[in-house]
Tab-separated table of C-alpha atoms in Angstrom:
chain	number	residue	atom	x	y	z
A	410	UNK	CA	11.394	-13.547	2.385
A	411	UNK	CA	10.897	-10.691	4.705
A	412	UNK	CA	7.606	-9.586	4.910
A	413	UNK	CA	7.362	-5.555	5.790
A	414	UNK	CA	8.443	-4.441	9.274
A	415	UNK	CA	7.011	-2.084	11.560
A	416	UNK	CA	8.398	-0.633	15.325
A	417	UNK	CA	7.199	-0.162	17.747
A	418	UNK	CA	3.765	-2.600	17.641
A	419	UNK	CA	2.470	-0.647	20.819
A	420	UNK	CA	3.430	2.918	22.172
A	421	UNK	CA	1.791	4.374	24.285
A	422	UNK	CA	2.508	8.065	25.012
A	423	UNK	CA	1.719	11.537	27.011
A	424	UNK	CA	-0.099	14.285	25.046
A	425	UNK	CA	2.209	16.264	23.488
A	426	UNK	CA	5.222	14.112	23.101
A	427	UNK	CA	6.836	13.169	20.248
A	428	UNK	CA	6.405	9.973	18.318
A	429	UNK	CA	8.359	8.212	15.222
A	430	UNK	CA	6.948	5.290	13.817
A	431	UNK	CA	9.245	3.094	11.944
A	432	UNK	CA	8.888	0.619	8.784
A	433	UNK	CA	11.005	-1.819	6.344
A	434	UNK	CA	9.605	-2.436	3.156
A	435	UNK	CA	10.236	-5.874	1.677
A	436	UNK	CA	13.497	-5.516	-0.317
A	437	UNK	CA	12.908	-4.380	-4.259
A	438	UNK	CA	10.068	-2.762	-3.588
A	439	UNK	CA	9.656	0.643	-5.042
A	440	UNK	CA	6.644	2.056	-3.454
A	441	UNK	CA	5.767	2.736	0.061
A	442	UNK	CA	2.289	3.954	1.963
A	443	UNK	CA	1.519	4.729	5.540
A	444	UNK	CA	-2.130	4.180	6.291
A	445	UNK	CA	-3.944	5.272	9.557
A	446	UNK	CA	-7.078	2.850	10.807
A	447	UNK	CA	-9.408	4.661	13.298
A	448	UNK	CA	-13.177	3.276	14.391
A	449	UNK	CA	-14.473	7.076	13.395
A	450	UNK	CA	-12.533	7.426	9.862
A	451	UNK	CA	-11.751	3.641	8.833
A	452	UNK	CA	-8.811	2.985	6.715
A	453	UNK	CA	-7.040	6.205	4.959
A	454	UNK	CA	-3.814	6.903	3.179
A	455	UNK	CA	-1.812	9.361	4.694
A	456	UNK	CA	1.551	9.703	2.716
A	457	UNK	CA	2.720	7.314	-0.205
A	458	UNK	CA	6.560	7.419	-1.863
A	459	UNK	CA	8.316	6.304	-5.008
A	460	UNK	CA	12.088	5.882	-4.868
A	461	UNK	CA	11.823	7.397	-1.695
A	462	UNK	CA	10.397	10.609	-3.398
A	463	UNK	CA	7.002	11.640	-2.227
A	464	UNK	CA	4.005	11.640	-4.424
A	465	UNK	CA	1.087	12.240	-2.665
A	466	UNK	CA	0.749	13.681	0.917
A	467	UNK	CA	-2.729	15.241	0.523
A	468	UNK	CA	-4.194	12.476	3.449
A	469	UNK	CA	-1.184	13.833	6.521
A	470	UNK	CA	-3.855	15.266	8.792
A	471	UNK	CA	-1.749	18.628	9.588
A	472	UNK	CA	1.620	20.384	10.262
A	473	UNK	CA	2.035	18.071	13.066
A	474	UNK	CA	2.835	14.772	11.314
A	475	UNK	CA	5.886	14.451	8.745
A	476	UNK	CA	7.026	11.372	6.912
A	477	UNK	CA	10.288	10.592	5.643
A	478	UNK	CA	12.447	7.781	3.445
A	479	UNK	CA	16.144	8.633	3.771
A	480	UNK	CA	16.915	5.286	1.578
A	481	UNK	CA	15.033	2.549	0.002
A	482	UNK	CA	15.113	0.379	2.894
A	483	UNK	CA	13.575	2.665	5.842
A	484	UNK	CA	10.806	5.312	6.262
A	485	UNK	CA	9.597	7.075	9.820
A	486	UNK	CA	6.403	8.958	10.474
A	487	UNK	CA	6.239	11.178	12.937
A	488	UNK	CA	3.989	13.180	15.165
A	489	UNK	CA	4.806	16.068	16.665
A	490	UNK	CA	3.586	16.852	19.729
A	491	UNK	CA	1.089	13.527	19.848
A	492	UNK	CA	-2.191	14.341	20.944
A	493	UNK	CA	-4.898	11.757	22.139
A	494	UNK	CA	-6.942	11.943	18.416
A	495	UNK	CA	-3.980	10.541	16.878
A	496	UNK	CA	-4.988	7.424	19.115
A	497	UNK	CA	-4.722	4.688	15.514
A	498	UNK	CA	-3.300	1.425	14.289
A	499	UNK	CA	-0.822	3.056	12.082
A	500	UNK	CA	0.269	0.732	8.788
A	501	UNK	CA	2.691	0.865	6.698
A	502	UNK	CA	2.944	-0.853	2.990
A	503	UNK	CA	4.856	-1.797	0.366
A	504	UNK	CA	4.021	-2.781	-3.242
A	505	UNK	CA	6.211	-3.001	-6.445
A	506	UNK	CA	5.480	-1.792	-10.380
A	507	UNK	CA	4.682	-2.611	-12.506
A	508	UNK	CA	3.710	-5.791	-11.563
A	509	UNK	CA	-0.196	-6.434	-12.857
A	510	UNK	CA	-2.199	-5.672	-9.624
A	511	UNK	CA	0.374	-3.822	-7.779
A	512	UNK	CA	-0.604	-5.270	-4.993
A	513	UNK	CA	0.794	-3.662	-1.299
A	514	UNK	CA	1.783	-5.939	0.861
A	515	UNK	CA	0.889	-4.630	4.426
A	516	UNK	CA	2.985	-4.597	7.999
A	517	UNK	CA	2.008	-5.575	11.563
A	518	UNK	CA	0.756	-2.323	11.984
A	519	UNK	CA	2.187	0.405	15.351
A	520	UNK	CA	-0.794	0.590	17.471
A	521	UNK	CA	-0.258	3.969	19.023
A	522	UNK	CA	-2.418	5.403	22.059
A	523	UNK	CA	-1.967	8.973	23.360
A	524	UNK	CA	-3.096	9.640	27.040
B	174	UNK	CA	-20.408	10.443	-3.064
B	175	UNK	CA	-18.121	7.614	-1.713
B	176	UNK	CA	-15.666	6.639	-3.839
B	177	UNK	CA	-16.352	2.779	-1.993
B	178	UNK	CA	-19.631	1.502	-0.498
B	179	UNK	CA	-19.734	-1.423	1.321
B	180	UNK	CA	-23.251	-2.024	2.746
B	181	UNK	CA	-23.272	-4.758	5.049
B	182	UNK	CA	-21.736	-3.665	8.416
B	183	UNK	CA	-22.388	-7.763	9.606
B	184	UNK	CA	-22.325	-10.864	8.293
B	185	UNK	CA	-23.096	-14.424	9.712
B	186	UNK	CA	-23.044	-17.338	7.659
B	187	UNK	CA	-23.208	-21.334	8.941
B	188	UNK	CA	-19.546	-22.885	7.931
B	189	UNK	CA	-19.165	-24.872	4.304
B	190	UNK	CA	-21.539	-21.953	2.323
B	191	UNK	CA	-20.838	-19.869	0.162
B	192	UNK	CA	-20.928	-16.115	1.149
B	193	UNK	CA	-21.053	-13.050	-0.918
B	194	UNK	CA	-19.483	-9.663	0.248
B	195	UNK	CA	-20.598	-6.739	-1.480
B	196	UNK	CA	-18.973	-3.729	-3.105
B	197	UNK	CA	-19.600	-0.789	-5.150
B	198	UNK	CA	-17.669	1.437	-6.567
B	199	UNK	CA	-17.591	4.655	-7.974
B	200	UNK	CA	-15.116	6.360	-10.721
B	201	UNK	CA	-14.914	8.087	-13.594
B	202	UNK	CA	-11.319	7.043	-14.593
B	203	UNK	CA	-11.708	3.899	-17.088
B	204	UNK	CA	-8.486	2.479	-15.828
B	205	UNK	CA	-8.847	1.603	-12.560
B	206	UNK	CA	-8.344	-1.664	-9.934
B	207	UNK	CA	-10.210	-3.465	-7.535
B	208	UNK	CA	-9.093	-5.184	-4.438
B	209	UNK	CA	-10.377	-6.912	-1.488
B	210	UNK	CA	-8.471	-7.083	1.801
B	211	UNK	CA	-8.826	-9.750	5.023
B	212	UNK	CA	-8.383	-8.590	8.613
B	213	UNK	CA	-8.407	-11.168	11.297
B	214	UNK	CA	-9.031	-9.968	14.946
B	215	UNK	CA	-5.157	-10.603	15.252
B	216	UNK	CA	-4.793	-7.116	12.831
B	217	UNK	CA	-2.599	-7.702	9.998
B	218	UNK	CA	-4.092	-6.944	6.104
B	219	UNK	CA	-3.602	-9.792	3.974
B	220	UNK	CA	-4.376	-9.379	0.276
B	221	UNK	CA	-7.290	-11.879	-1.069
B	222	UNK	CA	-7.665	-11.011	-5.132
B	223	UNK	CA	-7.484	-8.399	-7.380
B	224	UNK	CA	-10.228	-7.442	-10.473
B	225	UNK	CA	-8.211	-4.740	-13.455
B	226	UNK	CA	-10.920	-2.971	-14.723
B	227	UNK	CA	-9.849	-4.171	-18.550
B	228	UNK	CA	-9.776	-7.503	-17.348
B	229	UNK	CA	-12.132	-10.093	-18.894
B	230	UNK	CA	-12.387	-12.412	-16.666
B	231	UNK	CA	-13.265	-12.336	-13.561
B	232	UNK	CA	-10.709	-13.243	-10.806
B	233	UNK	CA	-10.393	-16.151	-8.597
B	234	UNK	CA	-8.523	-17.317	-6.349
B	235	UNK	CA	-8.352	-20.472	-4.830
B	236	UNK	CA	-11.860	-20.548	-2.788
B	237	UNK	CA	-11.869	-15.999	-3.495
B	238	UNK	CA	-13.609	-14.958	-6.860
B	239	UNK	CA	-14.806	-11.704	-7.930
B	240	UNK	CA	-17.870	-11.322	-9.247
B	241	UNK	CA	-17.386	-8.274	-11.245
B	242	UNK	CA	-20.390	-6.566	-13.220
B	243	UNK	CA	-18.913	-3.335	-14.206
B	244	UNK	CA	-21.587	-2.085	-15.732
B	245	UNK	CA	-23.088	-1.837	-12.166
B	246	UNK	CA	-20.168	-0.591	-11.279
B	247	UNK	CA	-20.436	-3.835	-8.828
B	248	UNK	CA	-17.192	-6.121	-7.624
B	249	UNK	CA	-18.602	-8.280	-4.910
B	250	UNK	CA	-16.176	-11.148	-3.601
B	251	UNK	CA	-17.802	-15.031	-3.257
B	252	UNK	CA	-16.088	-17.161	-1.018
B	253	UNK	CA	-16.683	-20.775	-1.335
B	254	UNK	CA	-17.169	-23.091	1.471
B	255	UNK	CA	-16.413	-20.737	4.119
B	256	UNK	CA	-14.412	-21.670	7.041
B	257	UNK	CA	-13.920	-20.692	11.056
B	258	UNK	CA	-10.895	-19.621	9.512
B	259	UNK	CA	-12.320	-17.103	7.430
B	260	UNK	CA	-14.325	-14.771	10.285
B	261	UNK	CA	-12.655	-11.634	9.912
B	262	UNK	CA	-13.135	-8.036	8.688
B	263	UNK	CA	-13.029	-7.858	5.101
B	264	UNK	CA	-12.421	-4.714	3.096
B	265	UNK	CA	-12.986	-3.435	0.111
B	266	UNK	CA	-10.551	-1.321	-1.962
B	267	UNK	CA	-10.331	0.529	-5.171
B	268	UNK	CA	-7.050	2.125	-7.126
B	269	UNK	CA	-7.918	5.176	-9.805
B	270	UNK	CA	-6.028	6.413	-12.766
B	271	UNK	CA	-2.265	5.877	-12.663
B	272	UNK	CA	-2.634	7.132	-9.005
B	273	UNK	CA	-1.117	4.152	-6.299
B	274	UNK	CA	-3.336	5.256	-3.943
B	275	UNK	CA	-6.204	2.832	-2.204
B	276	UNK	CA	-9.292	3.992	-1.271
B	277	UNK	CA	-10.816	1.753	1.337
B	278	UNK	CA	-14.843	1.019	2.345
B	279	UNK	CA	-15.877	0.858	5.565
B	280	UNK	CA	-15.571	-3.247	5.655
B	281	UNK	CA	-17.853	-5.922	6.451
B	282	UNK	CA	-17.519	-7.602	9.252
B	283	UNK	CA	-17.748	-11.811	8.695
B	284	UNK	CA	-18.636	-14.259	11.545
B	285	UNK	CA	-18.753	-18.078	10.483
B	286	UNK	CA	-20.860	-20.268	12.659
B	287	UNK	CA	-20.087	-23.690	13.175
């Protein structure tokens, strides 16, 4: 089975551009996380979703990032305009409940670097 | 106060011991869940073992266990006769309340020498 998908694995773009950030949970799964990794902040949850409704945005840095899941199969995150501190491996997760642990299964991870 | 402390920013350990990674936690929610996360230089998180705070027992598996003293609010992962293979970043994690949301530590970084 399909593990979770993420596109691109590398961008690399200008200050100030836009960027969407793509992921496929593994099929059945109900819940779905994007998680930003920096040297400075570590690992940190940025948005999480159940049945594609949000639950808890309270880690999306600022006005400039939005996350959606138009269907149980797809969610984007998006920065816009990029700038250079958004430089991160950006993850994205799935998990399924209840299931005991409720374990999230992570993606490749997008590693994104703004210039 | 962090929420996850992991205290050893290093580790290097000569292949076929045992190793222990550290965690502590900190909560006030009795329901709550522990996990502990591998990351190889190659970047993906793979999912080692998992420790419910009502469980009993604590978890193992294969060569993982948890050594889990909550009264120390404590949930340090042993890994039995370590491997090359197992020279990665591993983190720390901790799930609150009915809330899905993981809190990471800061990782410990594992070298195995051969």
């Amino acid at each position: 089975d399909a593990g979770v998908i993420q596109s691109p694995r590398h961008e690399v773009t200008e200050m100030g551009q836009e960027v969407t950030l793509r992921c496929k949970p593994i099929s059945g799964h109900d819940y779905l996380f994007w998680y930003r990794q920096t040297m400075m902040r570590g690992l940190e949850l940025l948005i999480y979703f159940n049945n594609n409704v949000p639950i808890d945005d309270s880690g999306m840095p600022e006005d400039r990032f939005s996350a959606k899941m138009p269907n149980a199969s797809f969610s984007t995150l998006k920065i816009q305009p990029s700038e250079p501190r958004d430089s991160a491996v950006y993850f994205c997760a799935s998990s399924l409940d209840p299931s005991g642990s409720r374990k999230q299964y992570f993606g490749p991870g997008t590693r994104l670097t703004v210039t | 106060a962090q929420k996850i402390t992991q205290t050893q920013p290093g580790m290097f350990v000569q292949e076929k011991e045992a190793v222990t990674l550290d965690c502590t936690y900190d909560t006030s929610d009795p329901s709550y869940g522990l996990f502990w996360y591998k990351q190889p230089s190659s970047g993906e998180m793979i999912f080692l073992i998992y420790q419910g705070s009502y469980d009993q027992q604590n978890a193992t598996e294969g060569r993982y266990s948890l050594n889990f003293q909550k009264a120390r609010k404590s949930a340090n992962l042993v890994i039995s006769a370590s491997q090359l293979g197992d020279s990665a970043m591993y983190f720390c994690a901790m799930r609150e309340g009915p809330s899905e949301k993981l809190t990471f530590g800061t990782g410990t970084r594992l070298t195995i020498i051969p």
